[in-house]
CSV table of C-alpha atoms and ligand atoms in Angstrom, one decimal:
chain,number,residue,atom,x,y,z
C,1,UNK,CA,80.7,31.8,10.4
C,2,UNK,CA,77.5,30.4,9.6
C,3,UNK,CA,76.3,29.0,13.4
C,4,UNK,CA,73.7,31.1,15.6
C,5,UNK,CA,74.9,33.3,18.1
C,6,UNK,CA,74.6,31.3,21.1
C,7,UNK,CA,73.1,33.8,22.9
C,8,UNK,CA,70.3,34.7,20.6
C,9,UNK,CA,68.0,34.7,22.9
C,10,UNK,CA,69.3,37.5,25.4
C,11,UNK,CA,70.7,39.7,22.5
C,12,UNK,CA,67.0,39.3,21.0
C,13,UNK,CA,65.2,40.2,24.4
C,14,UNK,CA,67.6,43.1,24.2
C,15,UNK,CA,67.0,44.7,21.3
C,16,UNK,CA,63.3,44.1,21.9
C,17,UNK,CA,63.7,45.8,25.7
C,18,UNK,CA,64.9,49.0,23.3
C,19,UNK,CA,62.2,49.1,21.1
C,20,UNK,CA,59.4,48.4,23.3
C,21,UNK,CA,61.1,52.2,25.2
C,22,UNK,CA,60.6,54.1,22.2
C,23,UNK,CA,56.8,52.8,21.8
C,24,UNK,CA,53.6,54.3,23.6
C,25,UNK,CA,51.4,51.9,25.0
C,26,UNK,CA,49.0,51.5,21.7
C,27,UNK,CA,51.6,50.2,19.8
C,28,UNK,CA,53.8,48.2,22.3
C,29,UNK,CA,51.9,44.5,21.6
C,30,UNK,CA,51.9,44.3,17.5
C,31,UNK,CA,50.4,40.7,17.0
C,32,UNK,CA,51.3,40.8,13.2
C,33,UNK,CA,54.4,41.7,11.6
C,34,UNK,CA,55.0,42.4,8.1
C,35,UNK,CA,58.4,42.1,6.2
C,36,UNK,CA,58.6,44.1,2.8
C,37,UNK,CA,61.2,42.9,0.2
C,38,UNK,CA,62.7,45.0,-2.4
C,39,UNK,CA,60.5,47.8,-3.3
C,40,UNK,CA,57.4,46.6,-1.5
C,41,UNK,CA,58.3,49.1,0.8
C,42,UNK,CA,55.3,50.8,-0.4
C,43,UNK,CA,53.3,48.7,2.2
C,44,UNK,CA,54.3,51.1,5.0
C,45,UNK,CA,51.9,53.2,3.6
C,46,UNK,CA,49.0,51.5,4.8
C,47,UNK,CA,50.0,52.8,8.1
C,48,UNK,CA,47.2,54.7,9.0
C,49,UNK,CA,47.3,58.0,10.9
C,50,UNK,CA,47.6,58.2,13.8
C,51,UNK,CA,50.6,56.3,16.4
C,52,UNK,CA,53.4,55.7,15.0
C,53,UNK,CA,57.2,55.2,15.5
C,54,UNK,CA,60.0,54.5,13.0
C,55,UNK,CA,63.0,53.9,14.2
C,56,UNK,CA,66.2,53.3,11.2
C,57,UNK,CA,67.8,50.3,12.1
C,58,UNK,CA,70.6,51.9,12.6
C,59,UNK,CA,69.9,53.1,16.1
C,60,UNK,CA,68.8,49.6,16.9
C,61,UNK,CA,70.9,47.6,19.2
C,62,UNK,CA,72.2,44.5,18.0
C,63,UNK,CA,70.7,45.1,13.9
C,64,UNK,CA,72.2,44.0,10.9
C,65,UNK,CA,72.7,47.1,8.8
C,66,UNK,CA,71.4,47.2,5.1
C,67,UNK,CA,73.6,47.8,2.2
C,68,UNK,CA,71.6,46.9,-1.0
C,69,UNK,CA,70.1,50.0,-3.0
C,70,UNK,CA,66.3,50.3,-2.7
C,71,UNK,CA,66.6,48.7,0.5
C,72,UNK,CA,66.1,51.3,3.0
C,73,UNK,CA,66.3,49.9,6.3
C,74,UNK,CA,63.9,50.4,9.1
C,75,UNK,CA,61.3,49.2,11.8
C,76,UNK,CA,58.1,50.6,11.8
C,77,UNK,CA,55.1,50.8,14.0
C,78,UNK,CA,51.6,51.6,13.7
C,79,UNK,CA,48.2,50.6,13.0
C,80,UNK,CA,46.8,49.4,10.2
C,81,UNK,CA,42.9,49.7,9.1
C,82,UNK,CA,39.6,50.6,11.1
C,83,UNK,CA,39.9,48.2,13.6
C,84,UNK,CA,43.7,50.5,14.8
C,85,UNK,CA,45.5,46.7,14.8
C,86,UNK,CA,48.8,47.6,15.9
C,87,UNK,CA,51.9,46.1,13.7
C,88,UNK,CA,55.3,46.0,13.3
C,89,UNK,CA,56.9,46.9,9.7
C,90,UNK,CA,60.4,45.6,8.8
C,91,UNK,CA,60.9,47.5,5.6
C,92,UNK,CA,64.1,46.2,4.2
C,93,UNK,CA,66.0,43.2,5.5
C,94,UNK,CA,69.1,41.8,5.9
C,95,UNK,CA,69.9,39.5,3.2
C,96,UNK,CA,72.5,36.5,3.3
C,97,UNK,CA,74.1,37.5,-0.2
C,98,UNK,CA,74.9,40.9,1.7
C,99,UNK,CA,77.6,39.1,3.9
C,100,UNK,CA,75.3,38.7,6.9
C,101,UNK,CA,75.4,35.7,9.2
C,102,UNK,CA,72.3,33.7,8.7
C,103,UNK,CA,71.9,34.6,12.3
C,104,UNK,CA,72.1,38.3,11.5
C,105,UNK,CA,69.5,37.8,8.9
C,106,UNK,CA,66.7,35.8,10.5
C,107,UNK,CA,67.3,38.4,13.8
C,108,UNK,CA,64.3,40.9,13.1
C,109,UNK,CA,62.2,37.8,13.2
C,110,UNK,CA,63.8,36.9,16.4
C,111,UNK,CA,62.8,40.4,17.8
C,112,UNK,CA,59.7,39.9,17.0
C,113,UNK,CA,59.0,37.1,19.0
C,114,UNK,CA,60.5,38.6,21.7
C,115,UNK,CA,57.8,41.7,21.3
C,116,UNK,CA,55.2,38.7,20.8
C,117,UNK,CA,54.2,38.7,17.7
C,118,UNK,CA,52.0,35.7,16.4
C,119,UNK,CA,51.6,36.1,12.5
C,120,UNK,CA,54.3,37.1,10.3
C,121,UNK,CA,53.7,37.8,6.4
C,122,UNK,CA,56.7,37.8,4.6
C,123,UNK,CA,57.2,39.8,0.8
C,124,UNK,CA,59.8,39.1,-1.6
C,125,UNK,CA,60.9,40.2,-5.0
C,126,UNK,CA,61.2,36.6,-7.1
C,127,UNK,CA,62.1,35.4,-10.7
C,128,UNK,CA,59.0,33.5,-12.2
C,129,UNK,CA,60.2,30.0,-13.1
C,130,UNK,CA,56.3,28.5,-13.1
C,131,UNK,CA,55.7,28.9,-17.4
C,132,UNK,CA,51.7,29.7,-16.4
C,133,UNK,CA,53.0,33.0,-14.4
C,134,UNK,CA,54.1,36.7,-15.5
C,135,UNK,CA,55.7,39.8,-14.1
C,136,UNK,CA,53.5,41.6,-12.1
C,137,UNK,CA,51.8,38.3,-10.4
C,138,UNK,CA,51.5,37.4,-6.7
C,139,UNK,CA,52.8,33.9,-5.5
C,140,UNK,CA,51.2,32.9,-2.3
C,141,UNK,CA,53.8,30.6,-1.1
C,142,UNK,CA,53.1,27.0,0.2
C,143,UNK,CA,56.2,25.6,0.6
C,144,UNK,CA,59.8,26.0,0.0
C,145,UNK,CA,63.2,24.5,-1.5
C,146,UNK,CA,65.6,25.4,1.4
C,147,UNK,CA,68.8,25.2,-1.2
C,148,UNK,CA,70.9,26.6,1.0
C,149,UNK,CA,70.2,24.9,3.5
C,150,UNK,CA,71.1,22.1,2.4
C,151,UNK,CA,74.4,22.9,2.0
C,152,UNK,CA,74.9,23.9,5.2
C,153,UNK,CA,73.6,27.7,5.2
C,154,UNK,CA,71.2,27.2,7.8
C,155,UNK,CA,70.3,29.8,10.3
C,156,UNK,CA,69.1,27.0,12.9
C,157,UNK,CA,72.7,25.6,12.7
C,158,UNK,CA,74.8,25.7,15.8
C,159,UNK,CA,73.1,25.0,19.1
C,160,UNK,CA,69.8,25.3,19.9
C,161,UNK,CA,68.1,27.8,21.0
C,162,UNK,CA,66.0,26.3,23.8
C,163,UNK,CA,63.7,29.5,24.4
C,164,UNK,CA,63.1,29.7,21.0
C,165,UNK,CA,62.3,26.1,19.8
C,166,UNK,CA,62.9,22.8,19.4
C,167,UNK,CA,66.5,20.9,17.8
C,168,UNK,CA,64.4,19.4,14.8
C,169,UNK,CA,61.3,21.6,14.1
C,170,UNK,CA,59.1,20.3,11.4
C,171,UNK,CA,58.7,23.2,8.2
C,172,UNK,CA,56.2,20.3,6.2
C,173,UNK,CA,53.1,22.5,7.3
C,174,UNK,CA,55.4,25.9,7.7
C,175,UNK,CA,53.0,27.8,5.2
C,176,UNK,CA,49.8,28.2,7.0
C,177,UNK,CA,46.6,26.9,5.7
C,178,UNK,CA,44.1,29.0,7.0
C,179,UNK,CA,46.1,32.1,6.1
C,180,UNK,CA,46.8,31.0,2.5
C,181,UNK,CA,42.6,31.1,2.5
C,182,UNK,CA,42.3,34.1,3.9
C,183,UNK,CA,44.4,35.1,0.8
C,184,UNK,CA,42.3,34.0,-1.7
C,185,UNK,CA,39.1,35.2,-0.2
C,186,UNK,CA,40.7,38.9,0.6
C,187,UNK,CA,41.7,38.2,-3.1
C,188,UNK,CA,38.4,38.0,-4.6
C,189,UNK,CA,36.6,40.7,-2.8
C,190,UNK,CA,39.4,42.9,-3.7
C,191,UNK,CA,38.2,42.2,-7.3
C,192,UNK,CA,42.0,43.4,-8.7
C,193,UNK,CA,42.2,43.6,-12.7
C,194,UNK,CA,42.8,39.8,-13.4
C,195,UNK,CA,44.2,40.9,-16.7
C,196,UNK,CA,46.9,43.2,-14.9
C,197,UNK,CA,47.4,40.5,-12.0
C,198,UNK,CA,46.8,37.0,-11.1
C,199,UNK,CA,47.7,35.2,-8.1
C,200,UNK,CA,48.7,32.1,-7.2
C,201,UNK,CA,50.0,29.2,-4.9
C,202,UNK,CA,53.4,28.4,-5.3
C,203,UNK,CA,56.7,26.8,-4.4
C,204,UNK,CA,59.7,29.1,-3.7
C,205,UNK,CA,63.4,28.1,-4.0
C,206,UNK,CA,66.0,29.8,-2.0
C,207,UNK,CA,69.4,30.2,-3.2
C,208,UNK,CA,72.0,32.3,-1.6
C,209,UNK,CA,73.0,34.6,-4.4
C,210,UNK,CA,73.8,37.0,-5.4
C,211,UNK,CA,74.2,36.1,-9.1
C,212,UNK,CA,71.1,35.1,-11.1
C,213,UNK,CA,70.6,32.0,-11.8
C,214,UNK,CA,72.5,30.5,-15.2
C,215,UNK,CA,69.7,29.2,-17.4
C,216,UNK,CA,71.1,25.7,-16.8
C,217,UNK,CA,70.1,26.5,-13.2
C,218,UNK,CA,66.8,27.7,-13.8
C,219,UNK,CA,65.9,24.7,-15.6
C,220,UNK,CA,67.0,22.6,-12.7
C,221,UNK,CA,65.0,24.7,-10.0
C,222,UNK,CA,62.1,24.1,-12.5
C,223,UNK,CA,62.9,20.7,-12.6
C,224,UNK,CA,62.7,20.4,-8.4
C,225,UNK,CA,59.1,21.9,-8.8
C,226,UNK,CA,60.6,25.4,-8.1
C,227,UNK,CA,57.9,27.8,-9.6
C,228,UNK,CA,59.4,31.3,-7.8
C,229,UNK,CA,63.3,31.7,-7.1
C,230,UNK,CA,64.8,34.3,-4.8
C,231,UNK,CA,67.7,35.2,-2.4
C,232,UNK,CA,65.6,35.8,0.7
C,233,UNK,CA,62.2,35.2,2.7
C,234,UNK,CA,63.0,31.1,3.5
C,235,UNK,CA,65.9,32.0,6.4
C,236,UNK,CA,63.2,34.1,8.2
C,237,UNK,CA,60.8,31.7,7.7
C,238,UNK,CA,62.7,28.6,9.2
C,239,UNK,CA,63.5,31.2,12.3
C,240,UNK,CA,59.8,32.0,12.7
C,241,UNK,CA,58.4,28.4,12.6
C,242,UNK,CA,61.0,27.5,14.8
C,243,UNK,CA,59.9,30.0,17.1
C,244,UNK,CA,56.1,29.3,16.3
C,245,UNK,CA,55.2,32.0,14.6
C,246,UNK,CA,52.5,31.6,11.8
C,247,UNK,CA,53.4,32.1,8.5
C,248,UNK,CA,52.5,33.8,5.7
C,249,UNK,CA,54.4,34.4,2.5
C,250,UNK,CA,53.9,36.7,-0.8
C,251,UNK,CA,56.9,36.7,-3.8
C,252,UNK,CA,56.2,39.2,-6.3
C,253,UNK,CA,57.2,37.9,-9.7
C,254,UNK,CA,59.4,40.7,-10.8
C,255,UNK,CA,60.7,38.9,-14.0
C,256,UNK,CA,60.8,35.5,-16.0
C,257,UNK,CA,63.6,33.6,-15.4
C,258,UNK,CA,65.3,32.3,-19.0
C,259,UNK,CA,64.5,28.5,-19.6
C,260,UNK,CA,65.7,28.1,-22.9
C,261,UNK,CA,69.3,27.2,-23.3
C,262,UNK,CA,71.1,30.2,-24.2
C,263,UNK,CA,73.9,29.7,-26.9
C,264,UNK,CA,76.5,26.8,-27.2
C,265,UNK,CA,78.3,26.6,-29.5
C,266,UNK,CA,77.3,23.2,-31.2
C,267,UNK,CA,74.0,24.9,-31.8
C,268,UNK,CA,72.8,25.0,-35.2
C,269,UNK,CA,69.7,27.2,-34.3
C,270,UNK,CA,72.0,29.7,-32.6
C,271,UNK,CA,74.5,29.3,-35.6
C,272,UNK,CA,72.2,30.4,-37.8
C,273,UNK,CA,71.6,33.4,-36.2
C,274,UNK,CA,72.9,36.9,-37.2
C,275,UNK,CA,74.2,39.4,-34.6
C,276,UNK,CA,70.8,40.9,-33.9
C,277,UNK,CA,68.8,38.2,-33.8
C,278,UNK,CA,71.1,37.2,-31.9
C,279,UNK,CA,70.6,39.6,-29.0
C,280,UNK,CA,67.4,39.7,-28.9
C,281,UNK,CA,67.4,35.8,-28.0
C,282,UNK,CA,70.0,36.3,-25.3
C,283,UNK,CA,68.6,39.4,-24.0
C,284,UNK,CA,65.3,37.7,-23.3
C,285,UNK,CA,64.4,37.1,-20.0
C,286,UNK,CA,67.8,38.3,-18.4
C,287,UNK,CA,67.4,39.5,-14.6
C,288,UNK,CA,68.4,42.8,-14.1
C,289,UNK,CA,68.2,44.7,-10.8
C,290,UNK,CA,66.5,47.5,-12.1
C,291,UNK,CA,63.7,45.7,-13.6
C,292,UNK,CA,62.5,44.0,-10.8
C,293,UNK,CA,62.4,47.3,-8.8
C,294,UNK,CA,60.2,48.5,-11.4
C,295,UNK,CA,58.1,45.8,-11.7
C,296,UNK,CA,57.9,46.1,-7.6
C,297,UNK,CA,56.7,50.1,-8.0
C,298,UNK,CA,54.1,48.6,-10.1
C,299,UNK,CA,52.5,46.2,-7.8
C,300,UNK,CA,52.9,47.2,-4.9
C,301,UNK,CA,49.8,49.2,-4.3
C,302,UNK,CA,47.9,46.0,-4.9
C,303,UNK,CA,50.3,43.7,-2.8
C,304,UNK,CA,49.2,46.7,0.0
C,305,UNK,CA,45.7,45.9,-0.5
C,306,UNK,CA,45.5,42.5,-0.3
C,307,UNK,CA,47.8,42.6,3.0
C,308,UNK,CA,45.4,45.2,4.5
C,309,UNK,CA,42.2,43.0,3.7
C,310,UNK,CA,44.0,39.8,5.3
C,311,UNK,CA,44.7,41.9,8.3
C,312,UNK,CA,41.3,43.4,8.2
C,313,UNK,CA,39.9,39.8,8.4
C,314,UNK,CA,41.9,38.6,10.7
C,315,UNK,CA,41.0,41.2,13.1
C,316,UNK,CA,37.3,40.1,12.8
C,317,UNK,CA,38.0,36.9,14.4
M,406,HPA,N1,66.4,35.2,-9.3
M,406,HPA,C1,66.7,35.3,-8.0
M,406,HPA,N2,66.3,36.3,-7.2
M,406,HPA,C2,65.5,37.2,-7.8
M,406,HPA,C3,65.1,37.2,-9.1
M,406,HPA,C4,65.6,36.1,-9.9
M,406,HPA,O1,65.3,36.0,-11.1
M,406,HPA,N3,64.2,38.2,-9.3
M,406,HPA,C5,64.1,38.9,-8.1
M,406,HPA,N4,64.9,38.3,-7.2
């Protein structure tokens, strides 16, 4: 079933009860957390030395256990930077496609508003739909195409969760401003290689997965003003705003997704072809899994750094 465990709340105060035993007092009130898609795992190394507590989360009451390779599962905390800010790692997450309930999937986020975290920055592995972006890029997100949800797949469906937030929470504002300009000022100070790496602001479509999208389907998202496409990041994002948690949201483009029709057979263009031409224009563009953990290795170390300067500047407030 699709609908939110009723009692959310208690099952999320819970597991939080747990965690906060197996932290010492520095770490027990992390004000951000930080949520690292596929192979942006990487980002627990900005942990600093020091504090610091991992627990798998498979000795966490009440977790939804990860199955997906290059997913490791696990919670982390620490402090990040010279300032010691204590935060919470999810590295891995729990992804609809997996067989999760939506509820299972958005329940990290629910833990960590139990714990009392007020800033969440969410990573994701995405396909590039926006023709102006390539692999390797940063999308800051601003706003989202809830696909699934409007079918249905919803993790605020089923009653609501009082203690958490209201029946109809708004998501028009859901990517926060001031954080998205934090972003761009961390950016530029960083100075990263512009020719290696460019980021922008984007809109990210959700779909459930876990199939690619058909080209037919990429040209549609396109069409919607899709310009990144995933299978995660918006469920924990609904959960959080609903909770009031401020948002922040990086997809790393991890490959092109294929506009161009692929063939049919009234084609003459793909008639024309021979077999290895052929290929070549069929190969072009096609998602693989591999690829975009590559891609992820790749970037990572500057996805870190940008995450550390935003938390660096937030602190100086
Ligand atoms: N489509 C959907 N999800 C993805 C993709 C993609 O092309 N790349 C990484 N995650």
């Amino acid at each position: 079933d699709t609908l939110a465990h009723p009692n959310a709340y208690a099952r999320a105060s819970e597991t939080a009860q747990h965690v906060l035993s197996k932290l010492p007092d520095t770490l027990q009130k992390p004000k951000v957390a930080i949520v690292c898609g596929s192979g942006l795992g990487g980002l627990a190394d900005t942990i600093e030395a020091g504090p610091k507590v991992e627990l798998p989360y498979e000795t966490i009451p009440n977790f939804p256990q990860s199955t997906v390779q290059g997913h490791a599962g696990k919670f982390i905390f620490g402090v990040i930077g010279e300032q010691k800010m204590p935060v919470a790692l999810l590295v891995g997450r729990a992804h609809f496609y997996e067989g999760h309930t939506m509820d299972l999937v958005t329940f990290a986020t629910r833990v960590c508003k139990v714990l009392g975290v007020e800033t969440i920055i969410v990573t994701n592995a995405a396909g590039g739909l926006n023709e102006n972006y390539r692999v390797g890029d940063i999308v800051c997100l601003n706003d989202h195409l809830n696909l699934a949800g409007f079918v249905g797949i919803h993790p605020l469906r089923g009653p609501n969760i009082e203690e958490f937030g209201v029946r109809f929470p708004p998501m028009s504002d859901a990517y926060d401003l001031d954080l998205r300009r934090r972003v761009h000022k961390a950016w530029v100070k960083l100075g990263l290689d512009q020719q290696k790496r460019r980021i922008h602001e984007g809109v990210y479509a959700f779909l459930a997965g876990p199939s690619y999208e058909t080209r037919a389907e990429c040209r549609m998202l396109r069409m919607l003003g899709a310009d990144v496409v995933g299978m995660s990041t918006v469920p924990e994002i609904v959960v959080a705003r609903h909770a009031g948690i401020r948002v922040l949201a990086f997809s790393l483009v991890t490959n092109m997704a294929v506009l161009e029709p692929g063939a049919r057979g009234n084609d003459s263009i793909i008639q024309a072809m021979n077999k290895s031409e052929l290929d070549q224009y069929l190969g072009k563009g096609k998602a693989n899994h591999e690829e975009v953990l590559e891609a992820g290795r790749e970037a990572a170390k500057d996805m870190q750094a940008l995450v550390k300067q935003i938390l660096s500047d937030l602190h100086e407030d």
